Amino acid sequence: MSSSDLLLSRRDLAFLLHDWLDVTRLTERPRYAEHSRETFDAVLDLAAQVAAERFAPHNRAADTGEPTFDGQRVRTIPQVKAALDAFAGTGLLAATLDESIGGMQLPHAVAAAAFAWFQAANVGTSAYPFLTLGNANLLLAHGSPEQVDTWVRPMVQGRFFGTMCLSEPQAGSSLADLTTRAEPQDDGTYRIVGTKMWISAGDHELAENIVHLVLARIPGGPPGVKGLSLFIVPKVLRDGDGPGPRNDVVLVGLNHKLGYRGTTNTLLNFGEGVHRPYGRAGAVGYLVGQPHQGLTLMFHMMNEARIGIGAGATALGYTAHLKSVAYARQRPQGRPVADKDPTAPQVPIIAHPDVRRMLLAQKSYVEGALALILYCGRLLDEEKTAPAEADRDRAHLLLELLTPIAKSWPAQWCLAANDLAIQVHGGYGYTRDYDVEQHWRDNRLNAIHEGTHGIQALDLLGRKVTMRDGAALEALLETIRGTVTRAWKAEGFASELAGQLGAAVDRIGVVTRRLWATGDPELALANASVYLEAVGHVVIAWMWLEQALAVEALGSPDGAEGEFLAGKRQAARYFYRWELPTVAARFDLLESLDRTTLDMRESWF
Amino acid sequence: MSSSDLLLSRRDLAFLLHDWLDVTRLTERPRYAEHSRETFDAVLDLAAQVAAERFAPHNRAADTGEPTFDGQRVRTIPQVKAALDAFAGTGLLAATLDESIGGMQLPHAVAAAAFAWFQAANVGTSAYPFLTLGNANLLLAHGSPEQVDTWVRPMVQGRFFGTMCLSEPQAGSSLADLTTRAEPQDDGTYRIVGTKMWISAGDHELAENIVHLVLARIPGGPPGVKGLSLFIVPKVLRDGDGPGPRNDVVLVGLNHKLGYRGTTNTLLNFGEGVHRPYGRAGAVGYLVGQPHQGLTLMFHMMNEARIGIGAGATALGYTAHLKSVAYARQRPQGRPVADKDPTAPQVPIIAHPDVRRMLLAQKSYVEGALALILYCGRLLDEEKTAPAEADRDRAHLLLELLTPIAKSWPAQWCLAANDLAIQVHGGYGYTRDYDVEQHWRDNRLNAIHEGTHGIQALDLLGRKVTMRDGAALEALLETIRGTVTRAWKAEGFASELAGQLGAAVDRIGVVTRRLWATGDPELALANASVYLEAVGHVVIAWMWLEQALAVEALGSPDGAEGEFLAGKRQAARYFYRWELPTVAARFDLLESLDRTTLDMRESWF
């Protein structure tokens, strides 16, 4: 086994991308015409290799040797810089970008698979380029040509890194309460003054420059989120084509986290006057797009960022799953229940049904989540390149609706998978000698950053479900019903599962109507998290039915391929027998318009 | 608020011990005749105070400054020793012990409440005395009078600490595979040779001596667990009343854990010849009880140890719950869904229904778990002191059955509570500046040590349910039905819940018969973990119905007392509406004799 075999499964990626999503068909479209299955495979090979050789080996070291700040500079262990240089060498940052900016124009589905290798290998180190990519994507969509040339090109080359500066100490989930100010200057620039909290990759010495994208208020704008504008605020200003003066952005301190420690997480002061570019206090900022459009611009890239969080959660779940399977195969302990002879040799723990339960649960979670992540990547490709506008719009609607699920479901269930991976390892899993405890700690962040679980729930039920008179939800339900119909017709294994999914998807429609028929947003949204979780389970069940159909299409080969397909079937079966039935109780609760949490008073705690 | 108010709730303890379990009635019995409600309350006051003042303040320091081993000695931060001296000063180690050994003869229910303060304050430091207590209990039950005088009296005085040495590197869950040998000597002692793994408190400089209780094989005994004998193996031998030579017990190294770091966890070599007491290699050991009875003796105290694990899990869940309530009351963020005015002041996050959901879920888990722990304590008191033998036997049966649940349910659900406590804290909860992340890490151990979740499941379904032709299960179902009947008659709030619990308890009977009617232990036990979890949820629902009855008996007082009772009602309602309905899917799965995990093959992963 190569070391990448404990990160992700090449066979599973090929199954999902080719046997199921048929990404090679995308090469019929002009954007991807230069590509082929061979170039896709080469990208995945490269990603697997660099992730295994440069990212995985220092995953633990980056955790135990987290970044430090001596008041002057941030120090990271040297392996981080070496890994990021290797990543820059792959050119993968530009995997999905246009050729005009030096990009590869790969499909998002393929790129997401390539990126997952790095997230599985070392989620802390890989956060630097992926944050940078989010930043670059936003500027490519909304920046001026000059801004793209000045800031994005060096990012694509791996010379500059990027951040997103939204939160402030008093305002994390509530962006309406951001107070950072942007004072317009005569030369068209702005001076930014304020404090930003939780800024990942907010300071370090890993790149020539750090390009902060900052939400701030131009005086005189409306209150709340409608008065936010977006600014480029570099750590180092430019002087022609070279570095200019240090901007007035100061690291106050690093946050010390439970996990994800390799990524610096910072409290930044903007415009306190520590540095005085061009002789004056205030951080120089450049407006992106129009004034007061900041949140809209941010939302433009938030879908991708949120799916990226789900991808990271999935990758952490996936690698821990593979590691716990490997452990369970080689750790001898005990004997089968029916074997009472204590002199018989011990069996590997994978021989115990309860251990297989824990492994199969993980498999159903992480492979289900990965299917959803790649499916969303495929939707991004459709949204961008489908020939018919109706198809692009449909992809857009599905993506809008699926984004909070693709973010939250893996964050919740691939964390649960990590918990099971620890349990499979027993006492050893509780030590820092094995990887699984770190994966569990790292993964815990994913339900918090880029919008908490509760925020995703409000986004799904309060915004996405109601958008365009329910068009997104209708598109989802129709699409799932399409899968159910195909499964009915397919007979065999997939058809066994179809009825169960058909009933569950009908229930989504009924429950959603019931909630909004109250006409009372407070009541409708009170149990939004349960709604998110129940719909999430149905969506993953759908992903498993899709996979079951792809499995059936592959027939009954012998050998390793047959065993791979048998494993897929059993994981699908597990999800339908063990997981999908749990949604009934959640839908019942929602349908009853339960007021338990709504009626609970603060003073009763 | 005093600092103990963030550890446990005095009002809740009083409610459970007095309003519900009526522990003062125990003072009518000879063993507890010297006690009164006042002495019980004084013990709880003392525990709360010492826990808050001496244990809580170094909880974080013991985590960041975990014990180190320089090859010669183990170093712990000095606050640990100071706290343990303070604990010894309280005399609480002997809370439940007989007066003849210097004990207080407190009821176990009261002692469990007192101990929970220390577990909530600092689970790592409190493990030292609680492990010692388990050791002392076993020797008091099975040691010779001389062994009690030599080893137990110094433990009661806080001078010696104790350990339990079961696991070996190749045998954790599978005690049948222990290989440590005990060679009999002419003088009636034994020489112990072997390696023990995962030994908590296995070495340190916190006490004059460490009394290891070691499972080992006397040559010629039967294979498997029936050939295990139990030995006292002190770190330092005795010479008359003073210390004698160093025994041949050597610390190989410390395990570096995810949490629970304040407790040393060790790999120990016995009898390697590093020390040569009385001129010979081999660790001197003293047989406890009869040869080959080691496991039986261990089981004698395992119930208490396992309930102690559940108590620790509960205490960690409880304190994190209180801390997240306090945080949610003071952290402003956002506005109610119905309030669109961004210039209105932010509200404390406890005003958001989704935050109350997370707080109420925690409350239902941790108060439900605490009720079960104290109920088990009350059963221990019944088992020991009920006047009628039938009552003692019934208590014994219930305890046997409830022990795996009292161990596993809190380990699973109070960990889930800790996860929610982090989520309530948002990004701050993910930092090491707040306690909740440590509680979550510490708590993760509880599903592993003293028998994993899967081992508890096999114990419940494979041993406890079938013992004495199902007498223990019958006793439990009868007892729960008794509560249901009382609730029906009580009308009001409790009667609303009764029908739901009645149906669930009937289901336990049906499902259990169905499983064992297969006549196939492998099939019956394949999904034992699901059985444990489903029955656990029903048991906690029963605990909530018991509490609801106690609430109703207290009428409708005004003020803080009324709000306390309203909180209890709402938490009970939460458990019945949100949690108990989830068992239906699990019972359905069990009743279907699902073979998904059983049929999964190793080669399919």
Coordinates of N, CA and C in Angstrom, one line a residue, chain B residues 259-321:
Chain B
G259 N -7.0 13.5 25.9 CA -7.5 14.3 27.0 C -7.3 13.5 28.3
Y260 N -7.9 13.9 29.4 CA -7.8 13.2 30.7 C -6.3 13.2 31.0
R261 N -5.6 14.3 30.6 CA -4.1 14.3 30.6 C -3.6 14.4 32.0
G262 N -4.3 14.9 33.0 CA -3.8 15.1 34.3 C -3.5 13.7 35.0
T263 N -4.2 12.7 34.6 CA -4.0 11.4 35.1 C -2.9 10.7 34.3
T264 N -1.8 10.3 35.0 CA -0.8 9.5 34.3 C -1.4 8.2 33.8
N265 N -1.0 7.9 32.6 CA -1.4 6.6 32.1 C -0.2 5.9 31.6
T266 N 0.0 4.7 32.0 CA 1.4 4.1 31.9 C 1.4 2.7 31.3
L267 N 2.6 2.4 30.9 CA 3.0 1.1 30.5 C 4.0 0.6 31.6
L268 N 3.7 -0.5 32.3 CA 4.5 -0.9 33.4 C 5.1 -2.3 33.1
N269 N 6.3 -2.5 33.5 CA 6.9 -3.8 33.4 C 7.0 -4.4 34.8
F270 N 6.5 -5.6 35.0 CA 6.6 -6.3 36.3 C 7.7 -7.4 36.1
G271 N 8.7 -7.3 37.1 CA 9.6 -8.5 37.2 C 10.6 -8.6 36.1
E272 N 11.1 -7.4 35.5 CA 12.1 -7.5 34.5 C 13.5 -7.5 35.1
G273 N 13.6 -7.4 36.5 CA 14.9 -7.5 37.1 C 15.6 -6.2 37.3
V274 N 15.0 -5.1 37.0 CA 15.6 -3.7 37.2 C 15.8 -3.5 38.7
H275 N 14.8 -3.8 39.4 CA 14.9 -3.8 40.9 C 14.9 -5.3 41.3
R276 N 15.7 -5.6 42.3 CA 15.8 -7.0 42.7 C 15.5 -7.1 44.2
P277 N 14.2 -7.1 44.5 CA 13.8 -7.1 46.0 C 14.3 -8.4 46.6
Y278 N 14.9 -8.3 47.7 CA 15.4 -9.5 48.5 C 16.3 -10.3 47.6
G279 N 17.1 -9.5 46.7 CA 18.1 -10.2 45.9 C 17.7 -10.9 44.7
R280 N 16.4 -10.8 44.3 CA 16.0 -11.6 43.1 C 15.1 -10.8 42.2
A281 N 15.2 -11.1 40.9 CA 14.3 -10.4 40.0 C 12.9 -11.0 40.2
G282 N 11.9 -10.2 39.7 CA 10.5 -10.6 39.9 C 9.8 -9.7 40.9
A283 N 8.6 -9.2 40.5 CA 7.9 -8.3 41.4 C 7.1 -9.1 42.4
V284 N 7.4 -8.8 43.7 CA 6.7 -9.6 44.8 C 5.2 -9.2 44.8
G285 N 4.4 -10.3 44.8 CA 2.9 -10.1 44.8 C 2.3 -11.0 45.9
Y286 N 1.2 -10.5 46.4 CA 0.5 -11.2 47.4 C -0.9 -11.6 46.9
L287 N -1.2 -12.9 46.9 CA -2.5 -13.3 46.4 C -3.7 -12.8 47.2
V288 N -4.7 -12.3 46.4 CA -5.9 -11.9 47.1 C -7.0 -12.9 46.8
G289 N -7.6 -13.4 47.9 CA -8.6 -14.4 47.7 C -8.0 -15.8 47.3
Q290 N -8.7 -16.5 46.5 CA -8.2 -17.8 46.1 C -7.6 -17.8 44.7
P291 N -6.7 -18.7 44.4 CA -6.2 -18.8 43.0 C -7.3 -19.0 42.0
H292 N -7.1 -18.4 40.8 CA -8.0 -18.5 39.7 C -9.4 -17.9 39.9
Q293 N -9.5 -17.0 41.0 CA -10.7 -16.3 41.2 C -10.6 -14.9 40.9
G294 N -9.5 -14.5 40.2 CA -9.2 -13.1 39.9 C -10.3 -12.3 39.2
L295 N -10.8 -12.9 38.2 CA -11.8 -12.2 37.4 C -13.1 -12.0 38.2
T296 N -13.5 -13.0 39.0 CA -14.7 -12.9 39.8 C -14.5 -11.8 40.8
L297 N -13.3 -11.7 41.4 CA -13.1 -10.6 42.4 C -13.2 -9.3 41.7
M298 N -12.5 -9.2 40.5 CA -12.6 -7.9 39.8 C -14.0 -7.5 39.5
F299 N -14.8 -8.5 39.0 CA -16.2 -8.2 38.7 C -16.9 -7.6 39.9
H300 N -16.5 -8.1 41.0 CA -17.2 -7.6 42.2 C -17.2 -6.1 42.3
M301 N -16.1 -5.5 41.9 CA -16.0 -4.1 42.1 C -16.2 -3.4 40.7
M302 N -16.4 -4.1 39.7 CA -16.5 -3.5 38.3 C -17.8 -2.7 38.2
N303 N -18.8 -3.2 38.8 CA -20.1 -2.4 38.7 C -19.8 -1.0 39.2
E304 N -19.2 -0.9 40.4 CA -19.0 0.4 41.0 C -18.1 1.2 40.1
A305 N -17.0 0.6 39.6 CA -16.1 1.3 38.8 C -16.8 1.8 37.5
R306 N -17.6 1.0 37.0 CA -18.3 1.4 35.7 C -19.3 2.5 35.9
I307 N -20.0 2.4 37.0 CA -20.9 3.5 37.4 C -20.1 4.8 37.6
G308 N -18.9 4.6 38.2 CA -18.1 5.8 38.4 C -17.6 6.5 37.1
I309 N -17.4 5.6 36.1 CA -17.1 6.2 34.8 C -18.3 7.0 34.3
G310 N -19.5 6.4 34.4 CA -20.6 7.1 34.0 C -20.8 8.4 34.7
A311 N -20.5 8.4 36.0 CA -20.6 9.6 36.8 C -19.6 10.7 36.4
G312 N -18.4 10.2 36.0 CA -17.5 11.2 35.5 C -17.9 11.8 34.2
A313 N -18.4 11.0 33.3 CA -19.0 11.5 32.0 C -20.1 12.5 32.3
T314 N -20.9 12.1 33.2 CA -22.1 13.0 33.5 C -21.6 14.3 34.1
A315 N -20.6 14.3 35.0 CA -20.1 15.5 35.6 C -19.5 16.4 34.5
L316 N -18.8 15.8 33.6 CA -18.2 16.6 32.5 C -19.2 17.3 31.6
G317 N -20.3 16.5 31.4 CA -21.4 17.0 30.6 C -22.1 18.1 31.4
Y318 N -22.2 17.9 32.7 CA -23.0 18.9 33.5 C -22.3 20.2 33.6
T319 N -21.0 20.2 33.9 CA -20.3 21.5 34.0 C -20.3 22.2 32.7
A320 N -20.1 21.5 31.6 CA -20.0 22.2 30.3 C -21.4 22.8 29.9
H321 N -22.5 22.1 30.4 CA -23.8 22.6 30.2 C -24.0 23.9 30.9

